[in-house]
Amino acid sequence: MTQDTIYALSSGGLPTGVAILRISGPAARVALETMSGRLPEPRMASLSRLRDPQTGDLLDAALCLWFPGPASFTGEDVVEIQCHGGRAVVAALLTALGRIPGYRPAEAGEFTRRAFDNDRLDLLEAEGLADLIHAETEAQRRQAVSQMGGALGAVYDGWRSRLIRMRAMIEADFDFADEDDVPGSVADGIWAEAERLRDEIDAHLARSRGAERLRSGVQVALLGRPNAGKSSLLNAIAQRDVAIVTEEAGTTRDVIEVHLDLDGYPLTLIDTAGIREAEGQVEREGIRRALARAADADLVLWLTDPDAQAGHARAAPEVSAPVWTVATKQDLPGAAPSGRGGEGDEPRFRLSALTGEGLADLISALGAFARDAVGSTSDPVATRDRHRRWIAVARESLTAAISGGRPLELRAEDLRTAADALGRIAGRVGVEDLLDVIFSEFCIGK
Ligand SMILES: Nc1nc2c(ncn2[C@@H]2O[C@H](COP(=O)(O)OP(=O)(O)OP(=O)(O)O)[C@@H](O)[C@H]2O)c(=O)[nH]1
Ligand SMILES: [Mg+2]
């Protein structure tokens, strides 16, 4: 099969000090041969003058690297060019590459896709790599780098080999059983082991919500009546002017998000439209979105201003997430020293976005909440819904195998189904249909 040779700018936005162009495919070496006239030693950086192959014009002096396959990121022949990161430099080099026969620009994630196709990494490692590139906080980085290094895959491989071993022993057991009365003790041991494995799977699943929250950020929705001070609080916590604040009730309509890094834990703070019986269509849509985000949130902050505390308030909407009542605008003379019953509940926090009073308490409580919601990050845990779905399939088959009341052959077959489901997580068993979705998460050049 002949493959195109693909190329892309693999480093970020221009201009920059140094930009990295990456080339992968059977004709990768041609780029260096035609532009610099020579191929450097494998894996040794070499400074070369790169010329336009057609005109002979000097394009740049760049550090060039040559990685003959299969010992390369993609498993194919790879060339990396570290050039000066000016827009015109990069554009000229990309144009020159595009003229080489068999070359075309890479699609998003295509380098990693080729690495997967050539068994340089499995799906879990590829996803870990995508997460690492998107990691914004320290805890996210730790989780991603561990998954990329194969820690999560090792867990599922371990489970899988235990299942395969159990099945082999059961099959040995029912071969015996025909001959004479071999006691069921071997099988008993196997089913005890199967139950232990199921307990491990349950514990793993229980922790995976936290791991997914760590990937996507703990979602905290700010909710309240119009003018409660939601956007002001968002701006105060973010320490920048993200959302428009006015004294007009109904200022915010769109959902506005801010990503925070609280001691390494990611938290997404979501500002929403104030909740009331709205007249206008736009505001009604804003309120619908506010309630939808609150329904999905991990935590809701229900803001009440002194007006509401004085008794004109409506209660926080019913949501499944915990709700913290936050009394705002405590710098105003009307602010009550304690709740006057308007909300029913004594507020959990009292603060002023204007003076900053009480803000530190709320922020540190949010940090603690995020840490708890994420849970332990020391053991590898399923980080995506895709993983959890296959683990659930494996668990179901394992349960069917354990529950008995059926011929041993069928129970052994259940163990095989469970092992296959686990194999799909790392892409060891049929995942063709998934690949486009997974690799589209990458940026071009990765
Ligand atoms: N004194 C005082 N005024 C505040 C404080 N926080 C907000 N305000 C004022 O209250 C008004 C409404 O503030 P916003 O932050 O826009 O309120 P909101 O809840 O986002 O309002 P909507 O987007 O309309 O739902 C503005 O005039 C703010 O300046 C505060 O801590 N102290
Ligand atoms: Mg607002």
XYZ file of C-alpha atoms and ligand atoms in Angstrom:
479
model
C 0.000 0.000 0.000
C 1.489 3.353 -0.929
C 0.923 6.081 1.606
C 1.022 9.796 1.058
C 3.754 11.655 2.818
C 2.124 14.153 5.147
C 3.490 17.382 6.544
C 2.333 20.042 8.977
C 3.419 22.776 11.311
C 3.504 20.906 14.621
C 4.336 23.800 16.906
C 1.826 26.476 17.884
C 0.861 29.966 16.771
C 3.185 32.167 14.751
C 5.324 34.153 14.970
C 7.436 32.344 17.515
C 11.142 31.844 18.161
C 11.329 28.399 16.661
C 8.688 26.548 14.665
C 8.696 22.804 14.092
C 7.581 21.267 10.821
C 6.966 17.561 10.836
C 6.957 15.261 7.833
C 6.007 11.577 7.876
C 5.742 8.959 5.178
C 7.741 6.999 2.638
C 9.090 10.096 0.888
C 9.960 12.025 4.071
C 13.688 11.932 3.308
C 13.104 13.640 -0.037
C 12.375 16.926 1.751
C 15.876 17.076 3.203
C 17.560 15.598 0.152
C 16.095 18.207 -2.171
C 16.110 21.236 0.134
C 19.430 20.766 1.937
C 21.151 18.352 -0.424
C 21.902 15.798 2.269
C 20.373 13.531 4.881
C 21.772 13.941 8.401
C 22.758 11.033 10.640
C 19.651 9.362 12.086
C 18.406 11.108 15.242
C 21.244 13.655 15.218
C 20.383 17.336 14.932
C 22.147 19.033 12.070
C 22.096 22.659 11.008
C 21.315 22.959 7.304
C 20.613 25.659 4.775
C 17.255 24.934 3.208
C 16.745 26.073 -0.362
C 13.708 26.203 -2.593
C 14.098 23.092 -4.762
C 12.890 24.982 -7.859
C 14.586 28.372 -7.635
C 17.519 27.544 -5.389
C 16.602 30.536 -3.157
C 17.760 30.276 0.426
C 14.629 29.839 2.589
C 16.106 29.498 6.088
C 18.893 27.891 8.084
C 17.242 25.230 10.210
C 17.978 22.373 12.561
C 17.003 19.162 10.803
C 16.318 15.730 12.240
C 15.929 12.449 10.424
C 14.145 9.510 12.089
C 14.130 6.467 9.834
C 11.107 4.217 10.484
C 10.084 2.222 12.375
C 11.918 3.915 15.264
C 9.940 7.145 14.988
C 6.787 8.646 16.491
C 4.592 7.436 13.631
C 6.573 4.293 12.868
C 7.206 5.686 9.361
C 10.178 7.681 8.115
C 9.938 11.057 9.806
C 11.719 14.369 9.292
C 11.538 17.302 11.667
C 12.631 20.771 10.677
C 13.174 23.338 13.421
C 13.132 26.610 11.574
C 12.776 30.247 12.551
C 9.191 30.829 13.563
C 8.298 33.717 11.272
C 5.085 33.499 9.293
C 6.803 33.996 5.944
C 9.544 31.483 6.759
C 7.016 28.817 7.672
C 4.808 29.659 4.696
C 7.750 29.390 2.285
C 8.847 26.043 3.694
C 5.297 24.655 3.625
C 4.905 25.778 0.023
C 8.172 24.085 -0.936
C 7.092 20.867 0.808
C 3.727 20.932 -0.954
C 5.481 20.825 -4.313
C 7.293 17.574 -3.576
C 5.555 14.679 -5.362
C 3.503 12.493 -2.992
C 3.320 15.200 -0.315
C 0.090 16.598 1.110
C -0.838 18.559 4.268
C -1.674 16.369 7.290
C -5.170 16.224 8.704
C -5.927 16.776 12.385
C -4.478 13.937 14.439
C -3.083 12.161 11.395
C 0.444 11.690 12.768
C -0.962 10.055 15.889
C -3.375 8.012 13.795
C -0.439 6.609 11.844
C 1.388 5.891 15.093
C -1.663 3.894 16.216
C -1.932 2.079 12.877
C 1.743 1.130 13.179
C 1.333 -0.092 16.781
C 3.499 2.676 18.199
C 0.774 3.426 20.749
C -2.642 2.047 21.683
C -5.895 3.979 21.872
C -5.596 4.732 25.575
C -2.123 6.119 25.065
C -3.351 8.182 22.103
C -6.184 9.592 24.215
C -3.733 10.286 27.020
C -1.614 12.211 24.538
C -4.643 14.268 23.424
C -5.451 15.006 27.073
C -1.855 15.964 27.770
C -1.912 18.483 24.946
C -5.137 19.973 26.305
C -4.149 19.795 29.983
C -4.525 23.166 31.681
C -3.832 22.263 35.283
C -1.256 20.233 37.158
C -3.686 17.473 38.187
C -4.875 17.156 34.571
C -1.296 16.895 33.393
C -0.499 14.161 35.910
C -3.520 12.100 34.905
C -2.831 12.501 31.188
C 0.860 11.711 31.363
C 0.126 8.576 33.370
C -2.467 7.402 30.823
C -0.133 8.231 27.947
C 2.588 6.187 29.605
C 0.348 3.131 29.514
C -0.693 2.987 33.185
C -4.414 2.718 32.407
C -3.872 0.233 29.615
C -1.856 -1.915 32.024
C -4.871 -2.117 34.377
C -7.185 -3.363 31.609
C -4.552 -5.712 30.222
C -4.159 -7.152 33.713
C -7.914 -7.717 34.057
C -8.041 -9.198 30.619
C -5.316 -11.729 31.248
C -7.006 -12.761 34.500
C -10.237 -13.386 32.592
C -8.421 -15.366 29.941
C -6.722 -17.437 32.626
C -10.024 -18.134 34.410
C -11.580 -19.243 31.188
C -8.676 -21.542 30.387
C -8.960 -23.143 33.819
C -12.705 -23.631 33.507
C -12.297 -25.234 30.139
C -9.699 -27.557 31.637
C -12.138 -28.265 34.460
C -15.030 -29.286 32.243
C -12.794 -31.542 30.206
C -12.033 -33.414 33.421
C -15.620 -33.436 34.566
C -16.610 -35.848 31.824
C -14.075 -38.418 32.901
C -14.688 -38.815 36.599
C -15.878 -36.856 39.562
C -13.226 -34.157 39.822
C -14.428 -32.023 42.712
C -15.659 -28.541 41.877
C -12.885 -27.036 43.980
C -10.977 -25.664 41.009
C -14.110 -23.974 39.734
C -14.873 -22.614 43.198
C -11.488 -20.938 43.305
C -12.098 -19.458 39.887
C -15.482 -17.991 40.795
C -14.021 -16.488 43.956
C -11.357 -14.860 41.787
C -14.073 -13.676 39.371
C -15.879 -11.990 42.260
C -12.690 -10.307 43.404
C -12.191 -8.976 39.898
C -15.751 -7.692 39.800
C -15.174 -5.828 43.067
C -12.066 -4.234 41.598
C -14.023 -3.203 38.520
C -16.733 -1.665 40.705
C -14.191 0.312 42.691
C -12.592 1.469 39.452
C -15.938 2.578 38.016
C -16.811 4.394 41.219
C -13.679 6.506 40.909
C -14.019 7.177 37.194
C -16.546 10.021 37.534
C -13.859 11.947 39.321
C -11.314 11.228 36.620
C -13.713 12.459 33.984
C -14.363 15.601 36.010
C -10.638 16.117 36.120
C -10.483 15.971 32.325
C -13.410 18.282 31.692
C -13.272 20.499 34.779
C -15.646 20.512 37.756
C -18.742 22.411 36.612
C -20.048 25.102 38.938
C -23.117 27.097 37.848
C -23.927 30.566 39.195
C -27.658 30.908 39.487
C -29.935 33.566 40.891
C -32.522 36.186 40.082
C -31.594 38.991 37.705
C -29.222 41.484 39.350
C -28.277 39.061 42.128
C -24.633 39.787 41.287
C -23.724 36.625 39.343
C -21.655 38.279 36.641
C -19.941 40.513 39.197
C -18.960 37.453 41.231
C -17.700 35.672 38.106
C -15.524 38.659 37.224
C -14.256 38.989 40.789
C -13.237 35.333 40.984
C -11.729 35.313 37.488
C -9.997 38.632 38.244
C -10.864 39.930 34.818
C -13.745 41.521 33.048
C -15.329 38.485 31.453
C -19.045 39.192 31.716
C -20.924 42.432 31.246
C -22.241 43.911 34.482
C -24.990 46.538 34.503
C -27.656 47.620 36.937
C -30.231 46.518 34.406
C -31.947 43.292 35.416
C -31.542 40.670 32.700
C -28.107 41.708 31.454
C -26.682 38.245 30.924
C -28.379 36.022 28.384
C -25.712 33.729 27.014
C -23.953 31.184 29.170
C -20.444 32.457 29.971
C -17.700 30.128 31.144
C -14.438 30.783 32.911
C -11.814 28.087 33.420
C -10.080 28.292 36.775
C -7.078 26.452 38.110
C -7.582 25.927 41.847
C -4.385 24.388 43.207
C -4.052 22.213 40.119
C -7.721 21.235 39.970
C -9.742 22.564 37.042
C -13.034 24.261 37.742
C -15.377 25.759 35.175
C -17.427 28.616 36.559
C -20.594 29.213 34.572
C -22.422 32.538 34.588
C -26.017 32.381 33.477
C -29.085 34.507 32.845
C -30.989 35.611 35.935
C -34.052 33.506 36.561
C -37.479 35.151 36.391
C -40.655 35.086 34.333
C -39.105 36.714 31.299
C -40.973 38.610 28.610
C -38.539 38.534 25.745
C -37.678 35.544 23.629
C -33.928 36.029 24.002
C -34.083 36.191 27.757
C -36.395 33.175 27.936
C -33.877 31.196 25.905
C -31.103 32.408 28.222
C -33.054 31.183 31.247
C -33.695 27.839 29.593
C -29.953 27.456 29.033
C -29.200 28.546 32.593
C -31.441 25.821 33.986
C -30.022 23.242 31.590
C -26.469 24.011 32.719
C -27.541 23.894 36.353
C -29.047 20.459 35.763
C -25.667 19.167 34.508
C -23.513 21.007 37.026
C -21.543 19.387 39.823
C -22.371 22.299 42.116
C -24.812 25.213 41.998
C -24.183 28.532 43.709
C -27.547 30.162 44.396
C -26.923 33.882 44.724
C -29.248 36.094 46.697
C -28.831 39.847 46.994
C -30.051 41.866 50.010
C -33.326 42.438 48.216
C -33.962 38.732 47.976
C -32.805 38.177 51.511
C -35.425 40.676 52.615
C -38.073 38.325 51.449
C -38.967 38.720 47.775
C -37.025 35.684 46.771
C -37.882 32.482 45.154
C -36.038 29.379 46.161
C -33.236 27.795 44.184
C -34.458 25.538 41.384
C -34.481 21.829 42.070
C -31.239 20.285 40.832
C -29.466 17.066 41.608
C -26.187 18.810 42.405
C -25.547 20.308 45.846
C -26.644 23.947 46.161
C -24.705 26.514 48.179
C -26.587 29.683 49.009
C -24.404 32.761 48.657
C -25.541 36.132 49.988
C -24.136 38.876 47.749
C -23.564 42.641 48.035
C -22.778 42.500 51.740
C -21.257 45.986 51.504
C -24.745 47.484 51.063
C -26.450 48.929 54.136
C -29.482 46.689 53.565
C -27.449 43.502 53.860
C -28.734 41.460 56.742
C -26.279 40.214 59.348
C -28.142 36.938 59.238
C -30.817 35.475 57.011
C -34.253 36.949 57.515
C -35.988 33.938 56.207
C -36.566 35.165 52.703
C -34.672 32.192 51.352
C -35.579 29.819 54.106
C -31.930 28.886 54.525
C -29.151 30.693 56.271
C -26.678 31.504 53.478
C -23.514 29.449 53.490
C -21.364 32.355 52.297
C -21.664 36.102 52.589
C -19.577 38.229 50.310
C -19.219 41.366 48.301
C -17.873 41.274 44.781
C -17.332 45.020 45.102
C -15.051 45.022 48.168
C -13.799 41.447 47.877
C -15.024 40.665 51.398
C -15.771 36.949 51.839
C -14.399 36.037 48.415
C -11.369 34.115 49.689
C -13.585 31.827 51.786
C -15.735 30.938 48.812
C -12.724 30.339 46.564
C -11.044 28.046 49.062
C -14.300 26.126 49.563
C -14.570 25.750 45.776
C -11.013 24.437 45.679
C -11.820 21.859 48.352
C -15.007 20.896 46.520
C -13.087 20.402 43.250
C -10.486 18.254 44.985
C -13.197 16.077 46.542
C -15.180 15.828 43.315
C -12.114 14.634 41.449
C -11.087 12.233 44.183
C -7.809 10.380 44.326
C -5.604 10.868 41.298
C -2.901 8.438 42.285
C -4.319 5.292 40.655
C -5.095 5.109 36.963
C -8.840 5.465 36.354
C -11.146 5.407 33.336
C -11.158 8.963 32.039
C -13.862 8.791 29.393
C -17.392 7.658 28.898
C -16.107 5.357 26.150
C -13.989 3.466 28.690
C -16.816 3.231 31.190
C -19.220 1.811 28.633
C -16.897 -1.068 27.733
C -16.061 -1.719 31.356
C -19.798 -1.931 32.056
C -20.178 -4.475 29.244
C -17.309 -6.498 30.697
C -18.831 -6.307 34.160
C -22.200 -7.509 32.912
C -20.675 -10.547 31.207
C -18.582 -11.260 34.261
C -21.697 -11.127 36.434
C -23.481 -13.506 34.073
C -20.547 -15.881 34.333
C -20.496 -15.715 38.123
C -24.215 -16.136 38.657
C -24.134 -19.773 37.579
C -27.152 -21.986 36.928
C -25.920 -22.542 33.373
C -23.545 -24.971 31.673
C -19.895 -24.250 32.243
C -19.298 -23.820 28.508
C -21.638 -20.855 28.426
C -20.133 -19.330 31.540
C -16.681 -19.655 29.974
C -18.058 -17.893 26.905
C -19.223 -15.004 29.132
C -15.679 -14.639 30.383
C -14.476 -14.411 26.798
C -17.021 -11.669 26.034
C -15.857 -9.778 29.108
C -12.204 -10.019 28.034
C -13.068 -8.820 24.511
C -14.925 -5.802 25.860
C -11.832 -4.821 27.836
C -9.690 -5.337 24.742
C -11.727 -2.741 22.906
C -10.793 0.006 25.337
C -7.174 0.029 24.240
C -8.107 -0.805 20.640
C -6.799 -4.343 20.700
C -10.131 -5.680 19.437
C -12.234 -4.171 16.583
C -12.595 -0.419 16.997
C -12.409 0.689 13.342
C -15.646 2.690 13.560
C -14.383 4.716 16.508
C -11.076 5.856 15.181
C -12.232 8.896 13.241
C -13.978 10.269 16.309
C -11.020 9.714 18.595
C -8.345 11.144 16.340
C -10.392 14.175 15.358
C -9.785 15.479 18.885
C -6.221 16.268 17.975
C -4.973 19.398 16.359
C -3.231 19.447 13.016
C 0.421 18.567 13.336
C -0.110 16.025 16.108
N -22.735 47.318 46.061
C -22.576 46.219 45.338
N -23.146 46.117 44.133
C -22.977 45.003 43.425
C -22.208 43.905 43.911
N -22.240 42.929 42.999
C -22.983 43.382 41.964
N -23.421 44.639 42.210
C -24.253 45.465 41.332
O -25.479 44.800 41.067
C -25.895 45.032 39.715
C -26.129 43.699 39.000
O -24.902 43.006 38.957
P -24.637 41.837 37.924
O -23.346 41.231 38.294
O -24.806 42.326 36.535
O -25.838 40.876 38.292
P -26.321 39.563 37.522
O -26.807 38.638 38.572
O -25.260 39.079 36.631
O -27.548 40.128 36.713
P -28.225 39.539 35.361
O -27.119 39.238 34.388
O -29.085 40.656 34.908
O -29.014 38.354 35.752
C -24.800 45.871 39.081
O -25.199 47.215 39.096
C -23.601 45.655 39.981
O -22.704 46.737 39.993
C -21.626 44.043 45.219
O -20.958 43.151 45.749
N -21.842 45.206 45.877
Mg -25.209 38.766 34.651
